[in-house]
Coordinates of C-alpha atoms and ligand atoms in Angstrom, one line a residue:
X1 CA -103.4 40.6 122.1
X2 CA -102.9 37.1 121.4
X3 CA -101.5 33.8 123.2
X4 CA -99.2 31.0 122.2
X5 CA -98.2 27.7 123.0
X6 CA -94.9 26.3 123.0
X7 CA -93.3 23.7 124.2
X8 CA -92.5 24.4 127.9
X9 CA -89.3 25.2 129.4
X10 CA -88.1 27.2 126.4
X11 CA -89.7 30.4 127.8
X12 CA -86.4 32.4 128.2
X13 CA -85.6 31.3 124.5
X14 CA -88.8 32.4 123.1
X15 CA -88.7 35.8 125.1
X16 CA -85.5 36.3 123.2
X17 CA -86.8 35.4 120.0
X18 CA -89.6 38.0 120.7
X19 CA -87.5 40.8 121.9
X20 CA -85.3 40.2 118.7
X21 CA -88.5 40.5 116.7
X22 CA -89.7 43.7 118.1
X23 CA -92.7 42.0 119.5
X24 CA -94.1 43.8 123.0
X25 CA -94.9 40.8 125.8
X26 CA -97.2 40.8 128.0
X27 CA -96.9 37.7 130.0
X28 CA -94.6 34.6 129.7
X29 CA -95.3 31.7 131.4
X30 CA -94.6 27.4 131.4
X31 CA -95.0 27.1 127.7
X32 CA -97.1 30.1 127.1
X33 CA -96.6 34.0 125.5
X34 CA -99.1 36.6 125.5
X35 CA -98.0 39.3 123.2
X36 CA -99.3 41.8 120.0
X37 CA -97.8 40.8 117.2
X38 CA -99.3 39.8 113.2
X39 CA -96.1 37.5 113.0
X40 CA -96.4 33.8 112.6
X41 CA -93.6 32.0 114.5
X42 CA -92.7 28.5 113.5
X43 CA -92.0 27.9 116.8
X44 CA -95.4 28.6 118.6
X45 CA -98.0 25.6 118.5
X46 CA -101.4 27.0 118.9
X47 CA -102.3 30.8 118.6
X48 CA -104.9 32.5 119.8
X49 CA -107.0 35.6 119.5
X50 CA -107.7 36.8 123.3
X51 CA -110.8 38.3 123.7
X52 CA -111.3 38.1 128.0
X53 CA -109.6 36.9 130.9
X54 CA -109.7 36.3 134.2
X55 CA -107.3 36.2 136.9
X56 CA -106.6 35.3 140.7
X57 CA -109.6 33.6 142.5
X58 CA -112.1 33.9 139.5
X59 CA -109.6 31.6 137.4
X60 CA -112.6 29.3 137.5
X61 CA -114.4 27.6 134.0
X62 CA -117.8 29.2 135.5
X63 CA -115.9 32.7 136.1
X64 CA -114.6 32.6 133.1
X65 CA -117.5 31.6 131.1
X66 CA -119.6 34.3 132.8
X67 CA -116.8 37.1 132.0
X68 CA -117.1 36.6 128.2
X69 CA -120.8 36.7 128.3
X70 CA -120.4 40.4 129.7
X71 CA -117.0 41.5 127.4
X72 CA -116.4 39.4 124.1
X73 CA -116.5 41.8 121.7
X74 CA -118.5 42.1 118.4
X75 CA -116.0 40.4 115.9
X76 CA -117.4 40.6 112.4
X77 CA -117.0 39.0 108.8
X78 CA -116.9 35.6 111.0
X79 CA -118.7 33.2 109.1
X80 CA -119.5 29.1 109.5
X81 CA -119.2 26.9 112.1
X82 CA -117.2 26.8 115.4
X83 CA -116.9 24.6 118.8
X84 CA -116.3 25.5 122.1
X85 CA -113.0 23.7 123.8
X86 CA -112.2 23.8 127.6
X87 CA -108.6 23.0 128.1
X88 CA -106.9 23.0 131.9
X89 CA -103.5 22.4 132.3
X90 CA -102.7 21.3 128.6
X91 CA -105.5 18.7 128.3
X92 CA -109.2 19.1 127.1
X93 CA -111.6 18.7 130.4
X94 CA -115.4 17.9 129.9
X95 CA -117.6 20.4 131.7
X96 CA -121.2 20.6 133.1
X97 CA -123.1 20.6 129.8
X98 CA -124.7 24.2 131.0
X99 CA -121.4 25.7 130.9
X100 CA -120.9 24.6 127.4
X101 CA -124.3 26.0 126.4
X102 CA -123.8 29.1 127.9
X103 CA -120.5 29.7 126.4
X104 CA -122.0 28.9 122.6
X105 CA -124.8 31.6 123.3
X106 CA -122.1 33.8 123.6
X107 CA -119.9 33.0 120.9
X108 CA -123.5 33.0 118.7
X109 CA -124.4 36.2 120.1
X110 CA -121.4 38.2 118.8
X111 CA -120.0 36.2 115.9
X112 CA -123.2 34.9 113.9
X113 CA -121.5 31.2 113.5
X114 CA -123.7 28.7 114.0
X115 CA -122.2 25.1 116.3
X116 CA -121.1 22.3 115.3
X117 CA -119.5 20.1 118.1
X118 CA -118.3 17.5 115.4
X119 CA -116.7 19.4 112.2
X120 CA -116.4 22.9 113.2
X121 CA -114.6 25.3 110.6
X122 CA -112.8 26.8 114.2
X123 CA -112.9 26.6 118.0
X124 CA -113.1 28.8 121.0
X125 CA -111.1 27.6 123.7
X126 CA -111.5 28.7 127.4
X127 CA -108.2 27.6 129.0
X128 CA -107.4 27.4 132.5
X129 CA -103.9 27.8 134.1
X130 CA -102.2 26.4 137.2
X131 CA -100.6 30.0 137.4
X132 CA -104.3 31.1 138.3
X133 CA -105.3 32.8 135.6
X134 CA -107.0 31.7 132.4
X135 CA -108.4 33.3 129.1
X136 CA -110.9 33.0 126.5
X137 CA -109.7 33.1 123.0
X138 CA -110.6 32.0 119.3
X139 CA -107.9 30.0 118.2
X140 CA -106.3 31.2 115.4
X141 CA -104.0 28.5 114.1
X142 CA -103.9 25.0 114.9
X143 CA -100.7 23.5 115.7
X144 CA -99.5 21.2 112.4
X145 CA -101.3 18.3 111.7
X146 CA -98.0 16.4 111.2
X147 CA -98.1 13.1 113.5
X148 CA -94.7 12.4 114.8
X149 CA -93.3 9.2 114.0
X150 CA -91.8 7.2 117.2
X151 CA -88.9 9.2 118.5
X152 CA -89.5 12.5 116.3
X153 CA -89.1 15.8 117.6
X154 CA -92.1 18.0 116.7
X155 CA -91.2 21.1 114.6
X156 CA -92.1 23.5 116.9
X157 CA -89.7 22.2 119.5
X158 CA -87.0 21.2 116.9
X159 CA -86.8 24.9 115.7
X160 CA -86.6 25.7 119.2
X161 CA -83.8 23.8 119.4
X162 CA -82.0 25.3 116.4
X163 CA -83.0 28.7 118.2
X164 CA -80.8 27.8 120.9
X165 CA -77.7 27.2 119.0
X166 CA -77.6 31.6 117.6
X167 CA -76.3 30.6 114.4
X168 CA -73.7 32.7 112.8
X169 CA -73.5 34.0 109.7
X170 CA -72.6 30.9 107.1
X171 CA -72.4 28.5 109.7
X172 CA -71.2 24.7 109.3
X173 CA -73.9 23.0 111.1
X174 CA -74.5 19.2 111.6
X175 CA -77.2 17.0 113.3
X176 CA -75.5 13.6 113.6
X177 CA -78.5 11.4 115.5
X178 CA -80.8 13.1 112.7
X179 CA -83.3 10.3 113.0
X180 CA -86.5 11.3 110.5
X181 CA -85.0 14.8 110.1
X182 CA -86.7 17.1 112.1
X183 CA -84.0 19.1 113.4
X184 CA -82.4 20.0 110.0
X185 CA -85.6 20.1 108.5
X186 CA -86.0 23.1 110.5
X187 CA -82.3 24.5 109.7
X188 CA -83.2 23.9 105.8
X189 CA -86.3 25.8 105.9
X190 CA -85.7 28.7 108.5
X191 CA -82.1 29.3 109.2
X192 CA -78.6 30.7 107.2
X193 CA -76.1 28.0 107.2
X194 CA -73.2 27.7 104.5
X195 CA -73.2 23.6 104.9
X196 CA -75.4 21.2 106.8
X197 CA -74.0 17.7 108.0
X198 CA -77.1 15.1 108.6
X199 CA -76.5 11.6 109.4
X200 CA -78.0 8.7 110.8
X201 CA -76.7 4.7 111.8
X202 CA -80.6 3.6 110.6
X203 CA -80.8 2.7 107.0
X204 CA -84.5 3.9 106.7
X205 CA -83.8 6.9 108.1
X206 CA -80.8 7.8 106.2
X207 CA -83.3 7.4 103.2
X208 CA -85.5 9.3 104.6
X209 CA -83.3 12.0 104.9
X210 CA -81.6 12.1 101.2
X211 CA -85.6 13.4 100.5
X212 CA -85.4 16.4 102.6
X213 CA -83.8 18.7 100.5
X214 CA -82.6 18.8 97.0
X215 CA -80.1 21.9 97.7
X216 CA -75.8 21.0 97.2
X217 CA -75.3 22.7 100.7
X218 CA -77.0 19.6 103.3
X219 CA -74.7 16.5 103.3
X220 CA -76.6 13.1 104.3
X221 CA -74.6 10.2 105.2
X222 CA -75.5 7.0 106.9
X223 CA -72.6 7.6 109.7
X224 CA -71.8 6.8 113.3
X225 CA -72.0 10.3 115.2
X226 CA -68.9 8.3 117.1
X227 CA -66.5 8.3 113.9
X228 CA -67.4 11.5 111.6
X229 CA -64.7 10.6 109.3
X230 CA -65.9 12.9 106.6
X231 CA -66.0 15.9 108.2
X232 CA -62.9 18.0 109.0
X233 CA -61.4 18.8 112.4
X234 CA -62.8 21.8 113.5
X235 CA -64.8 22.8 111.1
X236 CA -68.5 22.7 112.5
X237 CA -69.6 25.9 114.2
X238 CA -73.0 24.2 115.8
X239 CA -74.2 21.1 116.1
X240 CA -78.1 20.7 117.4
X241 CA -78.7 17.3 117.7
X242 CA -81.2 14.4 119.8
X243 CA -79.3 11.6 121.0
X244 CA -81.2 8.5 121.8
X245 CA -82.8 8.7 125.2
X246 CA -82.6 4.7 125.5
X247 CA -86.7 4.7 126.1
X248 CA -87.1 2.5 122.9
X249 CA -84.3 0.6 123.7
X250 CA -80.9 0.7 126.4
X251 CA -77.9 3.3 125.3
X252 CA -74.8 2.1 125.4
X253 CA -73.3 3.6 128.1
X254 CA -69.8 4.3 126.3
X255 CA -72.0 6.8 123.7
X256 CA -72.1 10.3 125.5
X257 CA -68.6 9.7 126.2
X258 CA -67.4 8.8 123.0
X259 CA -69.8 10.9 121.3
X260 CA -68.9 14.2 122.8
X261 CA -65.2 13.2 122.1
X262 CA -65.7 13.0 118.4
X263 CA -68.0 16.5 118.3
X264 CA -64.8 18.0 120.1
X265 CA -63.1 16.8 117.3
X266 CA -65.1 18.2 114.7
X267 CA -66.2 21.9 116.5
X268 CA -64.5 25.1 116.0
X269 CA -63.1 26.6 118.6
X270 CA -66.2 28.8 120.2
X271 CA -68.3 26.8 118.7
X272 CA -71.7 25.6 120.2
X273 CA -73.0 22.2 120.8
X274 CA -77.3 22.2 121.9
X275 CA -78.0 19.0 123.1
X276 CA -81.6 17.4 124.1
X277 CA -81.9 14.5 126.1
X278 CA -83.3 13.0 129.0
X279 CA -80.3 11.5 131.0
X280 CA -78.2 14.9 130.9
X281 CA -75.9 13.6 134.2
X282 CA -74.2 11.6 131.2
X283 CA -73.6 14.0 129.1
X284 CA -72.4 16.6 131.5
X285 CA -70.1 14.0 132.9
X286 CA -69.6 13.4 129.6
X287 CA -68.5 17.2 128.1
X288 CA -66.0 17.5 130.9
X289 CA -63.9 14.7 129.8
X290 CA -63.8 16.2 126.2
X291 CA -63.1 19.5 127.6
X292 CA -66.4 20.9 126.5
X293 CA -67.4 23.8 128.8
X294 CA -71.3 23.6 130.0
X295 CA -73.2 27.0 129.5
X296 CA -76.2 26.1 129.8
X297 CA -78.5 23.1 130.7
X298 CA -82.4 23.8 131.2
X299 CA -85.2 21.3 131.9
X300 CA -88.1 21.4 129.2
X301 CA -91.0 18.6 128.7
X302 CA -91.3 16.7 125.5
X303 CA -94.8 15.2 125.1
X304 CA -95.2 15.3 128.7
X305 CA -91.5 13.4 129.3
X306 CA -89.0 15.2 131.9
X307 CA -85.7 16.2 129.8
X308 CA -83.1 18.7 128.8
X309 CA -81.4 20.8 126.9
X310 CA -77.8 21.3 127.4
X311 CA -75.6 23.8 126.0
X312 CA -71.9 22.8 125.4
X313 CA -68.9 25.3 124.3
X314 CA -65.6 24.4 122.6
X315 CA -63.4 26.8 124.7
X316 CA -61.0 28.8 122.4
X317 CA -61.8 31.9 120.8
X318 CA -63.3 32.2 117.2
X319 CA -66.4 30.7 115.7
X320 CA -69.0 32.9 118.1
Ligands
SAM1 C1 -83.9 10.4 119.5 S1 -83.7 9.9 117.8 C2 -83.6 11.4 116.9 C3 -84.9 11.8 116.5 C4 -84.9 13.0 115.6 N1 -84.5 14.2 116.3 C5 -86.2 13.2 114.9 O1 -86.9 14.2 115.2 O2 -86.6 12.3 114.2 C6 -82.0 9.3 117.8 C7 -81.5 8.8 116.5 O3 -80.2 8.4 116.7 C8 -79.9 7.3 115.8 N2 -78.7 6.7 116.4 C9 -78.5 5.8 117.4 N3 -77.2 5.6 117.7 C10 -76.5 6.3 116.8 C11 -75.1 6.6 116.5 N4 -74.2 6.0 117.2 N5 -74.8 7.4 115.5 C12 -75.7 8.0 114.8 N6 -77.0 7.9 115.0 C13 -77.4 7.0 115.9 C14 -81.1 6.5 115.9 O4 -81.2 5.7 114.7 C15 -82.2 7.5 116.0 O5 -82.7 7.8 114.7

């Protein structure tokens, strides 16, 4: 069995995902799957390798350490050097330095790999859970490296996002807040479309974005997502976009409303609009003056910020 992190609140997304993928799951909880499966998904931060657990009252660092002294299994053609990480609610926690000693005896014991707390080739993480249980695992892949500039979406979340939005075949897609491109960065790399609108009001960023992709199909122009002259009236089949939240600096207040008027414009009848931001009274507000139908709207946390994701429809038939 392994584990994976995601960002949370997208747990009913990623079970579909799963499900879609064959994959048997055995638990899903706030930002967490446990399931068998080989797959990588682009959307899972860290994975790992479960190899004990505890549950109800022993959810407990000692309990836990104790319980993969008696079961970690044997796990051969490990070699190097590894760490030992304990993580409680998302964040590292420092523990009594027995604990940690204990736990590297065990991880010596049945792996051969020698510590080192500094540079380790991998970690063992024992990670605690406010849903009282916790596990011991090896971590098999690392979450990417890739620091996100001010205001960008990490990938895992962004392709999340484009999850959301159940893309039909050869669909017209379009991220109009693009910002450094995460979004259609995941749209280029992992999902069918037929044409992909990208734009931006920021100069740098428009650059930024001509370097995503080389391919005739993605469109980048330095645009107002208020006045999307260049593309056709109901022509887009999704749009997956990241307003600003106003955190860097105030929204004006006219945007959702204006905004959501000129995506109207643009969408396809049945067409879908997947929306993340952190002041979604707005845009709901907003979607009912331009006639767009609400499906959905689901609270998720973005680096430990309180926002949402809302799904809009076009009413009309077509475009599903
Ligand atoms: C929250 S950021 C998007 C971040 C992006 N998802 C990423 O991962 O980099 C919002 C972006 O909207 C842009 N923006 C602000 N007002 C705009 C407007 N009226 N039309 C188009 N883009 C706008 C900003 O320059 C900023 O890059």
């Amino acid at each position: 069995m392994v584990a994976s992190t995601f960002p949370a609140g997208f747990e009913g997304v990623v079970a579909k995902c799963l499900a879609a993928a064959g994959v048997r799951v055995f638990r899903m909880c706030g930002g967490l799957a446990l399931y068998e499966a080989e797959d990588r998904f682009p959307f899972f931060s860290n994975t790992f390798l479960v190899l004990s657990s505890v549950s109800g009252k022993q959810a407990a660092f000692e309990k836990m350490v104790a319980e993969a002294g008696r079961s970690m299994p044997k796990l051969r053609n490990r070699r190097g050097s590894f760490r030992v990480r304990f993580s409680e609610g998302n964040r590292f926690v420092g523990v009594p330095k027995s604990l940690t000693l204990a736990a590297e005896k065990t991880i010596v014991r049945n792996t051969g790999m020698t510590v080192d707390r500094v540079n380790p080739g991998t970690e063992y993480w024992f990670l605690l859970r406010s849903e009282g249980f916790g596990f011991f695992g090896e971590l098999l892949r690392k979450q990417t490296a890739h620091k996100p500039r001010r205001g960008e979406l990490r990938p895992e979340l962004a392709n999340l996002l484009c999850h959301c939005a159940g893309l039909p075949p050869n669909a017209v897609v379009c991220d109009p807040f693009a910002g450094y491109g995460a979004i259609p960065a995941q749209m280029i790399r992992h999902f069918p479309f037929s044409r992909l609108y990208i734009g931006d009001t920021d100069e740098e960023r428009v650059t930024l974005l001509k370097t995503l992709s080389a391919d005739r199909r993605v469109a980048v122009s330095r645009s107002d997502a208020r006045a999307l002259d260049h593309i056709g009236p109901g022509s887009v089949d999704r749009i997956v976009t990241d307003p600003p939240w106003g955190v860097y600096s105030p929204i004006d207040s006219s945007l959702p409303r204006e905004t959501l008027a000129e995506f109207a414009r643009i969408m396809k009848a049945g067409g879908k609009i997947v929306l993340l931001t952190a002041c979604s009274e707005l845009w709901v507000a907003a979607a009912e003056d331009a006639a767009l139908e609400t499906a959905e709207t689901f609270p998720v946390l973005v680096n430990g910020k309180k926002a949402s994701v809302l799904v809009l429809i076009k009413a009309g038939f077509g475009g599903l």
